[in-house]
Coordinates of C-alpha atoms and ligand atoms in Angstrom, one line a residue:
M1 CA -88.9 -21.7 13.6
P2 CA -85.3 -22.4 12.4
V3 CA -82.5 -19.8 11.8
D4 CA -81.7 -18.9 8.3
I5 CA -78.2 -17.8 7.4
L6 CA -77.3 -15.4 4.4
L7 CA -73.6 -15.3 3.7
G8 CA -71.1 -14.7 1.0
L9 CA -69.6 -17.5 -1.0
Q10 CA -66.7 -15.4 -2.6
W11 CA -64.2 -12.8 -1.4
G12 CA -67.0 -10.5 0.1
D13 CA -69.1 -7.6 -1.6
E14 CA -71.4 -10.0 -3.1
G15 CA -74.3 -7.9 -2.4
K16 CA -75.3 -9.3 1.0
G17 CA -76.8 -6.0 2.2
K18 CA -79.1 -5.6 -0.8
I19 CA -80.6 -9.2 -0.3
V20 CA -80.8 -9.1 3.3
D21 CA -82.9 -5.9 3.1
F22 CA -84.9 -7.5 0.4
I23 CA -85.8 -10.6 2.5
T24 CA -86.2 -9.1 5.8
P25 CA -90.0 -8.9 5.4
H26 CA -90.1 -12.6 5.8
Y27 CA -88.3 -12.4 9.1
D28 CA -88.8 -11.0 12.7
V29 CA -85.1 -10.6 13.6
V30 CA -81.9 -10.0 11.6
A31 CA -78.6 -10.7 13.4
R32 CA -75.1 -9.9 12.3
F33 CA -72.9 -12.7 13.6
Q34 CA -69.1 -11.8 12.7
G35 CA -66.8 -9.4 11.2
G36 CA -66.9 -5.6 12.2
P37 CA -66.6 -2.3 10.3
N38 CA -64.3 -3.9 7.8
A39 CA -67.8 -4.7 6.2
G40 CA -69.7 -2.4 3.9
H41 CA -73.3 -3.5 3.0
T42 CA -75.0 -1.2 0.4
L43 CA -78.7 -0.9 0.4
E44 CA -80.6 1.0 -2.5
F45 CA -84.2 1.6 -2.5
N46 CA -86.6 4.7 -2.9
G47 CA -83.6 6.7 -4.3
I48 CA -81.6 6.2 -1.1
K49 CA -78.3 4.5 -1.3
H50 CA -76.8 3.7 2.1
V51 CA -73.9 1.7 3.4
L52 CA -74.0 -0.2 6.8
H53 CA -71.0 -1.3 8.5
T54 CA -71.9 -2.6 11.8
I55 CA -75.7 -2.5 11.9
P56 CA -77.7 -5.4 10.3
S57 CA -79.4 -4.6 6.9
G58 CA -82.8 -5.3 8.3
I59 CA -82.6 -1.8 10.1
F60 CA -84.8 -0.1 7.4
R61 CA -87.7 -2.3 7.7
D62 CA -90.5 -1.7 10.3
N63 CA -91.1 -4.0 13.2
I64 CA -87.8 -5.8 12.7
I65 CA -85.5 -6.5 15.6
N66 CA -81.7 -6.2 14.6
I67 CA -79.1 -7.7 16.7
V68 CA -75.4 -7.3 16.5
G69 CA -74.0 -10.6 18.1
N70 CA -71.4 -11.7 20.2
G71 CA -69.1 -12.6 17.2
V72 CA -69.0 -9.0 16.0
V73 CA -66.2 -6.6 16.8
I74 CA -67.5 -3.1 17.3
D75 CA -66.0 0.3 16.8
P76 CA -68.0 2.7 18.9
V77 CA -66.9 5.6 16.7
T78 CA -68.2 3.8 13.6
L79 CA -71.3 2.7 15.2
Q80 CA -72.1 6.1 16.5
K81 CA -71.6 7.6 12.9
E82 CA -73.9 4.9 11.4
I83 CA -76.7 5.7 14.0
T84 CA -76.4 9.5 13.2
A85 CA -76.5 8.7 9.4
L86 CA -79.7 6.6 10.0
A87 CA -81.3 9.3 12.2
K88 CA -80.8 11.7 9.3
L89 CA -83.0 9.2 7.3
N90 CA -85.6 9.3 10.0
V91 CA -84.5 5.6 11.2
D92 CA -84.8 5.4 14.8
V93 CA -82.7 2.6 16.2
S94 CA -83.7 3.1 19.9
R95 CA -86.3 0.2 19.6
K96 CA -85.0 -1.9 17.1
L97 CA -81.3 -2.3 17.7
F98 CA -79.8 -4.7 20.1
I99 CA -76.1 -5.0 21.0
S100 CA -74.7 -8.2 22.5
R101 CA -72.6 -7.5 25.7
K102 CA -70.2 -10.2 24.5
A103 CA -69.2 -8.6 21.4
H104 CA -65.6 -7.4 21.5
L105 CA -64.6 -3.6 21.4
I106 CA -62.3 -2.1 18.8
I107 CA -60.2 0.5 20.5
P108 CA -58.1 3.2 18.7
T109 CA -54.9 1.5 19.3
H110 CA -56.3 -1.7 17.6
R111 CA -56.6 0.4 14.5
L112 CA -53.0 1.7 14.8
L113 CA -51.6 -1.9 15.4
D114 CA -53.5 -3.0 12.3
A115 CA -51.7 -0.2 10.3
A116 CA -48.4 -1.0 12.0
S117 CA -48.7 -4.7 11.3
E118 CA -49.4 -3.9 7.5
A119 CA -46.6 -1.5 7.4
M120 CA -44.2 -4.2 8.8
K121 CA -45.4 -6.9 6.2
G122 CA -44.4 -4.5 3.4
K123 CA -45.3 -6.1 0.1
A124 CA -46.8 -9.1 1.8
K125 CA -49.4 -7.1 3.4
I126 CA -53.0 -8.4 3.5
G127 CA -54.5 -5.3 2.3
S128 CA -56.5 -5.0 5.5
T129 CA -59.3 -2.3 5.6
L130 CA -57.2 -0.9 8.6
R131 CA -60.3 -1.0 10.8
G132 CA -58.5 -2.8 13.5
I133 CA -60.3 -6.1 12.9
G134 CA -57.3 -8.3 13.1
P135 CA -55.7 -6.9 16.4
T136 CA -59.3 -7.0 18.0
Y137 CA -59.8 -10.8 17.4
M138 CA -56.2 -11.4 18.5
D139 CA -57.0 -9.7 21.8
K140 CA -60.3 -11.6 21.9
T141 CA -58.6 -15.2 21.5
G142 CA -55.4 -14.0 23.6
R143 CA -58.0 -13.3 26.3
N144 CA -57.1 -9.6 26.6
G145 CA -60.0 -8.0 25.0
L146 CA -62.5 -5.4 26.2
R147 CA -66.2 -6.2 25.6
V148 CA -69.2 -4.2 25.3
G149 CA -70.3 -5.3 28.7
D150 CA -67.3 -3.7 30.1
V151 CA -68.6 -0.2 29.4
E152 CA -71.3 -0.8 32.2
A153 CA -68.6 -1.5 34.6
K154 CA -67.3 1.3 37.0
D155 CA -63.9 0.7 36.4
F156 CA -64.2 0.7 32.6
L157 CA -61.6 3.4 32.2
Q158 CA -59.0 1.4 34.1
R159 CA -59.8 -1.6 31.9
Y160 CA -59.3 0.5 28.8
R161 CA -56.1 2.0 30.1
N162 CA -54.7 -1.4 31.0
L163 CA -55.3 -2.7 27.4
C164 CA -54.2 0.5 25.9
E165 CA -50.9 0.5 27.9
K166 CA -50.2 -3.0 26.3
H167 CA -50.8 -1.6 22.8
I168 CA -48.7 1.4 23.3
E169 CA -45.8 -0.8 24.4
L170 CA -46.2 -3.0 21.2
L171 CA -46.4 0.0 19.0
R172 CA -43.2 1.3 20.4
H173 CA -41.6 -2.0 19.5
M174 CA -42.9 -1.8 16.1
N175 CA -41.6 1.7 15.7
Y176 CA -45.1 3.0 14.8
P177 CA -46.4 6.5 15.9
C178 CA -49.1 6.5 18.6
D179 CA -50.9 9.8 18.7
L180 CA -54.0 9.1 20.8
E181 CA -54.8 12.8 21.6
N182 CA -56.7 13.0 18.4
L183 CA -58.2 9.5 18.6
E184 CA -59.5 9.2 22.1
P185 CA -62.1 12.0 22.2
E186 CA -64.3 10.6 19.5
F187 CA -63.8 7.2 21.1
F188 CA -65.0 8.2 24.4
A189 CA -68.0 9.8 22.8
G190 CA -68.8 6.7 21.0
I191 CA -68.5 4.7 24.5
E192 CA -71.0 7.3 25.9
A193 CA -73.4 6.8 22.9
L194 CA -72.9 3.0 23.3
R195 CA -74.0 3.1 27.0
K196 CA -77.4 4.6 25.8
L197 CA -78.0 1.6 23.5
N198 CA -79.9 -1.6 24.2
L199 CA -77.1 -3.7 25.5
V200 CA -78.3 -7.3 25.8
D201 CA -77.3 -10.9 26.5
S202 CA -78.3 -11.6 22.9
E203 CA -77.9 -15.5 23.1
H204 CA -80.7 -15.5 25.5
L205 CA -82.8 -12.9 23.6
L206 CA -82.2 -15.0 20.3
N207 CA -83.1 -18.3 21.8
N208 CA -86.2 -16.9 23.4
Y209 CA -87.3 -15.4 20.2
L210 CA -86.8 -19.0 18.7
K211 CA -89.0 -20.4 21.4
E212 CA -91.7 -18.0 20.7
G213 CA -91.6 -19.2 17.0
K214 CA -90.0 -15.8 15.6
K215 CA -88.2 -16.2 12.4
V216 CA -84.3 -15.2 12.6
L217 CA -82.2 -14.2 9.6
A218 CA -78.5 -14.3 10.5
E219 CA -76.5 -11.9 8.1
G220 CA -72.9 -12.7 7.4
A221 CA -70.1 -10.3 6.6
Q222 CA -67.1 -10.7 4.4
G223 CA -67.0 -14.1 2.4
S224 CA -66.2 -17.6 2.7
L225 CA -63.1 -17.4 0.7
L226 CA -61.9 -14.9 3.4
D227 CA -62.7 -17.2 6.2
I228 CA -60.0 -17.5 8.8
D229 CA -59.8 -21.3 8.5
F230 CA -61.0 -22.0 5.0
G231 CA -59.9 -18.9 3.0
S232 CA -56.6 -18.3 1.1
Y233 CA -54.7 -17.9 4.5
P234 CA -52.9 -15.7 5.4
F235 CA -54.9 -13.4 3.0
V236 CA -58.1 -13.7 5.0
T237 CA -59.9 -11.8 7.6
S238 CA -59.9 -12.8 11.3
S239 CA -63.3 -14.4 11.8
N240 CA -65.2 -17.5 10.7
T241 CA -67.4 -16.2 8.0
I242 CA -69.0 -19.4 7.2
T243 CA -72.4 -21.0 8.6
A244 CA -70.6 -22.5 11.6
G245 CA -69.7 -19.0 12.5
A246 CA -73.3 -18.1 13.0
C247 CA -73.5 -20.7 15.7
T248 CA -70.7 -19.1 17.6
G249 CA -71.3 -15.6 16.8
L250 CA -74.9 -15.7 18.0
G251 CA -75.0 -18.7 20.6
I252 CA -77.4 -20.6 18.4
A253 CA -77.3 -24.5 18.3
P254 CA -76.5 -26.2 14.9
R255 CA -80.0 -27.9 15.0
H256 CA -81.7 -24.8 14.7
I257 CA -80.0 -23.9 11.4
G258 CA -82.4 -23.9 8.5
K259 CA -81.7 -22.5 5.1
V260 CA -78.5 -21.3 4.1
Y261 CA -78.7 -18.6 1.3
G262 CA -75.2 -18.6 -0.5
I263 CA -74.9 -15.3 -2.3
F264 CA -72.3 -14.9 -5.2
K265 CA -71.7 -12.5 -8.0
A266 CA -72.2 -13.7 -11.6
Y267 CA -68.4 -13.1 -11.9
C268 CA -65.7 -12.6 -9.1
T269 CA -64.2 -9.6 -7.2
R270 CA -61.7 -9.5 -4.4
V271 CA -60.4 -6.4 -2.6
G272 CA -57.0 -6.4 -0.9
S273 CA -54.1 -8.9 -1.5
G274 CA -54.0 -12.7 -2.0
P275 CA -54.6 -15.3 -4.6
F276 CA -57.4 -14.8 -7.1
P277 CA -57.2 -17.6 -9.8
T278 CA -59.6 -16.1 -12.4
E279 CA -58.4 -12.7 -12.1
L280 CA -58.3 -10.5 -15.3
N281 CA -55.7 -8.0 -15.5
D282 CA -56.8 -6.8 -18.8
E283 CA -59.4 -4.9 -20.5
T284 CA -61.9 -7.4 -19.9
G285 CA -61.2 -7.0 -16.2
E286 CA -61.4 -3.3 -16.5
K287 CA -64.8 -3.6 -18.4
L288 CA -66.1 -5.5 -15.4
R289 CA -65.0 -3.1 -12.9
K290 CA -66.6 -0.2 -14.6
A291 CA -69.8 -2.0 -15.4
G292 CA -70.0 -3.2 -11.8
N293 CA -68.9 -0.1 -10.4
E294 CA -66.4 -2.3 -8.4
F295 CA -65.0 0.1 -5.8
G296 CA -65.0 -1.0 -2.2
A297 CA -67.9 0.2 -0.1
T298 CA -65.8 0.7 3.0
T299 CA -62.4 1.8 1.6
G300 CA -63.1 3.0 -1.9
R301 CA -60.4 0.8 -3.2
P302 CA -60.8 -0.7 -6.7
R303 CA -61.9 -4.3 -6.6
R304 CA -60.0 -6.8 -8.6
T305 CA -62.1 -8.5 -11.0
G306 CA -62.4 -12.0 -12.9
W307 CA -64.6 -14.6 -14.3
L308 CA -66.9 -17.0 -12.3
D309 CA -64.8 -19.7 -10.5
I310 CA -66.9 -22.9 -10.0
P311 CA -64.5 -25.1 -8.2
A312 CA -64.3 -22.1 -5.5
L313 CA -68.1 -22.1 -5.5
K314 CA -68.3 -25.7 -5.1
Y315 CA -65.9 -25.4 -2.2
T316 CA -67.8 -22.7 -0.2
I317 CA -71.2 -24.4 -1.0
M318 CA -69.7 -27.5 0.7
I319 CA -68.3 -25.9 3.7
N320 CA -71.4 -23.8 4.2
G321 CA -74.3 -26.4 3.4
V322 CA -75.8 -24.0 1.2
T323 CA -79.4 -24.9 0.2
D324 CA -80.1 -21.9 -2.0
L325 CA -78.1 -19.8 -4.4
I326 CA -78.6 -16.1 -5.0
M327 CA -76.9 -14.8 -8.0
M328 CA -76.0 -11.1 -8.1
K329 CA -75.0 -8.5 -10.5
S330 CA -76.2 -10.5 -13.6
D331 CA -76.7 -7.1 -15.4
V332 CA -72.9 -6.5 -15.2
L333 CA -72.3 -9.3 -17.7
S334 CA -74.5 -7.7 -20.5
G335 CA -72.6 -6.9 -23.4
F336 CA -70.1 -9.6 -23.6
D337 CA -70.2 -11.8 -26.7
S338 CA -68.9 -14.8 -24.7
L339 CA -68.4 -15.5 -21.0
Q340 CA -65.8 -17.6 -19.5
V341 CA -66.7 -19.8 -16.6
C342 CA -63.7 -21.5 -14.6
T343 CA -64.5 -25.3 -14.4
H344 CA -61.1 -26.8 -13.3
Y345 CA -57.6 -25.6 -12.4
T346 CA -54.3 -26.9 -13.6
Y347 CA -52.2 -27.3 -10.3
R348 CA -49.0 -29.2 -10.0
G349 CA -49.1 -30.3 -13.6
K350 CA -52.6 -31.8 -13.2
K351 CA -56.2 -30.8 -13.9
I352 CA -58.2 -30.7 -10.9
D353 CA -61.9 -29.6 -10.0
Y354 CA -61.4 -28.7 -6.4
M355 CA -59.7 -25.9 -4.5
P356 CA -56.4 -27.4 -3.2
Y357 CA -54.6 -26.5 0.0
D358 CA -51.9 -24.1 -1.0
I359 CA -53.0 -21.5 -3.8
V360 CA -50.6 -18.9 -2.1
H361 CA -47.3 -20.2 -2.9
E362 CA -48.1 -22.6 -5.7
E363 CA -49.3 -21.7 -9.2
I364 CA -53.1 -22.3 -10.0
T365 CA -54.1 -21.8 -13.4
P366 CA -57.9 -21.7 -14.5
V367 CA -59.3 -23.9 -17.1
Y368 CA -62.4 -22.2 -18.8
D369 CA -65.6 -23.3 -20.5
E370 CA -67.0 -20.7 -22.8
L371 CA -70.8 -19.7 -22.7
K372 CA -72.7 -17.4 -25.0
G373 CA -73.3 -13.8 -23.6
W374 CA -76.3 -11.8 -24.1
N375 CA -76.6 -8.3 -25.5
R376 CA -79.5 -6.9 -23.6
D377 CA -79.8 -4.6 -20.7
L378 CA -81.3 -6.7 -17.9
T379 CA -81.9 -3.8 -15.4
G380 CA -85.6 -3.4 -16.1
I381 CA -86.6 -7.0 -16.2
Q382 CA -89.3 -7.8 -13.8
S383 CA -89.7 -11.8 -14.3
E384 CA -87.7 -14.8 -15.2
K385 CA -89.8 -15.4 -18.4
D386 CA -88.2 -12.1 -19.8
F387 CA -84.6 -13.4 -19.4
P388 CA -82.5 -13.8 -22.5
S389 CA -82.1 -17.3 -23.2
Q390 CA -78.3 -17.1 -22.7
L391 CA -78.8 -15.9 -19.1
S392 CA -81.1 -18.9 -18.7
D393 CA -78.4 -21.2 -19.9
Y394 CA -75.8 -19.4 -17.6
I395 CA -78.0 -20.1 -14.6
S396 CA -78.7 -23.8 -15.7
Y397 CA -74.9 -24.2 -16.1
I398 CA -74.2 -23.1 -12.5
E399 CA -77.0 -25.1 -11.1
D400 CA -75.8 -28.4 -13.1
S401 CA -72.3 -27.7 -11.7
T402 CA -73.2 -27.2 -8.3
K403 CA -76.4 -29.1 -7.9
V404 CA -77.9 -26.2 -5.9
P405 CA -80.9 -24.1 -7.1
V406 CA -80.3 -20.4 -8.0
A407 CA -83.4 -19.2 -6.0
V408 CA -82.9 -15.5 -6.7
V409 CA -81.3 -13.5 -9.5
S410 CA -80.4 -9.8 -9.1
V411 CA -80.4 -7.5 -12.1
G412 CA -79.4 -4.1 -10.6
P413 CA -78.6 -2.5 -7.2
D414 CA -82.0 -1.4 -6.3
R415 CA -84.2 -3.4 -4.1
T416 CA -86.8 -3.8 -6.8
Q417 CA -84.3 -5.2 -9.4
T418 CA -84.5 -8.6 -7.7
I419 CA -86.2 -11.6 -9.3
E420 CA -87.3 -14.7 -7.2
R421 CA -87.2 -17.8 -9.5
K422 CA -88.2 -20.5 -7.1
M423 CA -90.4 -19.3 -4.4
V424 CA -88.1 -20.4 -1.8
L425 CA -88.6 -17.2 0.4
A426 CA -92.2 -17.8 1.1
Y427 CA -92.8 -20.0 4.3
Ligands
GDP501 P1 -71.9 -6.7 0.6 O1 -70.7 -6.2 1.2 O2 -72.0 -8.1 0.2 O3 -73.2 -6.2 1.1 O4 -71.9 -5.9 -1.0 P2 -71.4 -4.4 -1.2 O5 -72.5 -3.4 -0.7 O6 -70.0 -4.0 -0.7 O7 -71.2 -4.5 -2.7 C1 -72.2 -4.7 -3.7 C2 -72.4 -3.7 -4.6 O8 -73.1 -3.9 -5.7 C3 -73.2 -2.4 -4.0 O9 -72.7 -1.2 -4.5 C4 -74.5 -2.6 -4.5 O10 -75.3 -1.6 -4.5 C5 -74.3 -3.3 -5.7 N1 -75.3 -4.3 -6.3 C6 -76.0 -5.2 -5.6 N2 -76.6 -6.2 -6.4 C7 -76.3 -5.5 -7.7 C8 -76.8 -5.9 -8.9 O11 -77.5 -7.1 -9.1 N3 -76.4 -5.2 -10.0 C9 -75.5 -4.2 -10.0 N4 -75.2 -3.4 -11.0 N5 -75.2 -3.7 -8.7 C10 -75.5 -4.4 -7.6
IMO502 P1 -68.2 -7.2 3.2 O1 -69.0 -7.7 4.5 C1 -64.6 -7.5 0.7 C2 -60.9 -8.0 3.1 C3 -59.7 -6.9 3.0 C4 -58.6 -7.7 3.1 C5 -59.1 -8.8 4.0 C6 -58.6 -8.6 5.6 O2 -68.5 -5.8 2.8 O3 -68.4 -8.2 2.1 P2 -59.6 -7.0 7.3 O4 -59.7 -5.6 7.4 O5 -60.7 -8.0 7.7 O6 -58.3 -7.5 8.4 O7 -59.0 -7.4 6.0 O8 -60.3 -9.1 3.9 N1 -62.3 -7.7 3.4 C7 -63.2 -7.4 2.5 N2 -63.3 -7.6 1.3 N3 -65.6 -7.3 1.6 C8 -65.6 -7.1 2.9 O9 -66.7 -7.1 3.7 C9 -64.2 -7.2 3.5 N4 -63.9 -7.3 4.8 C10 -62.6 -7.6 4.8 O10 -59.8 -6.2 1.7 O11 -58.1 -8.3 1.8
MG503 MG1 -69.2 -4.8 1.1

């Protein structure tokens, strides 16, 4: 059986958590492949609203193996809190959560370094979630990092101290206060808890599952426009959020990849700094923020909002090899007389239909097409045949522009508010 991948096509928060939870019954294994607790994946069902940061979104389903892959960076403190929150909902992770020994550890000084780096950047700050993501991946690629497997070593404490000393020196240079007394007790408690979990060589586990014919879903975090290589650098995260990241982040060969579900909002949002061509800094943007409850699941920050950006969508479909689109938050667009869709940009005096190299220093202006809106509440709709014709037209417009089918349409945050259009999910 191939490995299917679900990932975000915009700037994150597309609704990955909701859809992974929704399609998990079609799979045996769900595996996160990159990012860390900068992610906030929201699931809503049976009156429960729950946000996951590190643990894959298949955790609420019975008989599903959930794997945190080697490409993920783990903060033991956050992980411990997530496990405690799940236990309160009677979700016992002991037999269904597996953590790669090769995943890197976020230590308290990584978080301080993240904050120090942002403070030094001043107005040019990335708008990081301050979860220590950038510094941890820097230590990984700089070959200084600590990995989950290190917690099993007798000299773990020494290894930790060695890395911590380096960070303290850096923080001193950056003139940033470093008070570890408050941070270390919870960190070591988190390490103790981590030692009790199922620590595995997840690349072997996953490849064995594939040999046995098990179905694997890889869950992305963030979005393709935040990818370290293909996003609006430097306003990006520090990992490869795209399809290729699932291969390196799980140890799965490209030939095993099957479907790539690309998930996008029917409009756009972004948290943090950086270019956002279709951003609406007006009443319409405010209306979208309100209707979509656009506040970050991890940091609570208001999300920036704007119209759907087709050139950006086509770009991320291309780099990911998306086979099926999933459109989220369609209900949020109810009540607009007309909807704008960006089809081109004006860039360096020319009209272009692709995402160019530099949108950070160069001005980029969206060119819009106008589509009719719908005035009906969509949240109770159960089937595509009840879609207002304008919504069907909006979907057709996206399919014509991208040449990829919209397989699923989401009309509300709840698990049940999900409409499968083209039975792609059934094997
Ligand atoms: P993720 O990071 O991609 O998992 O997305 P987030 O959980 O950060 O943000 C998506 C937000 O939209 C969450 O609050 C979801 O509960 C909510 N949501 C998901 N799908 C829909 C939808 O179709 N309609 C509405 N109104 N909300 C949705
Ligand atoms: P999910 O998985 C939205 C953004 C931050 C910032 C930039 C870098 O929930 O979609 P980082 O902390 O990674 O160094 O921040 O990336 N960012 C996200 N935005 N959703 C996310 O994750 C994000 N993870 C990071 O706001 O602009
Ligand atoms: Mg999120």
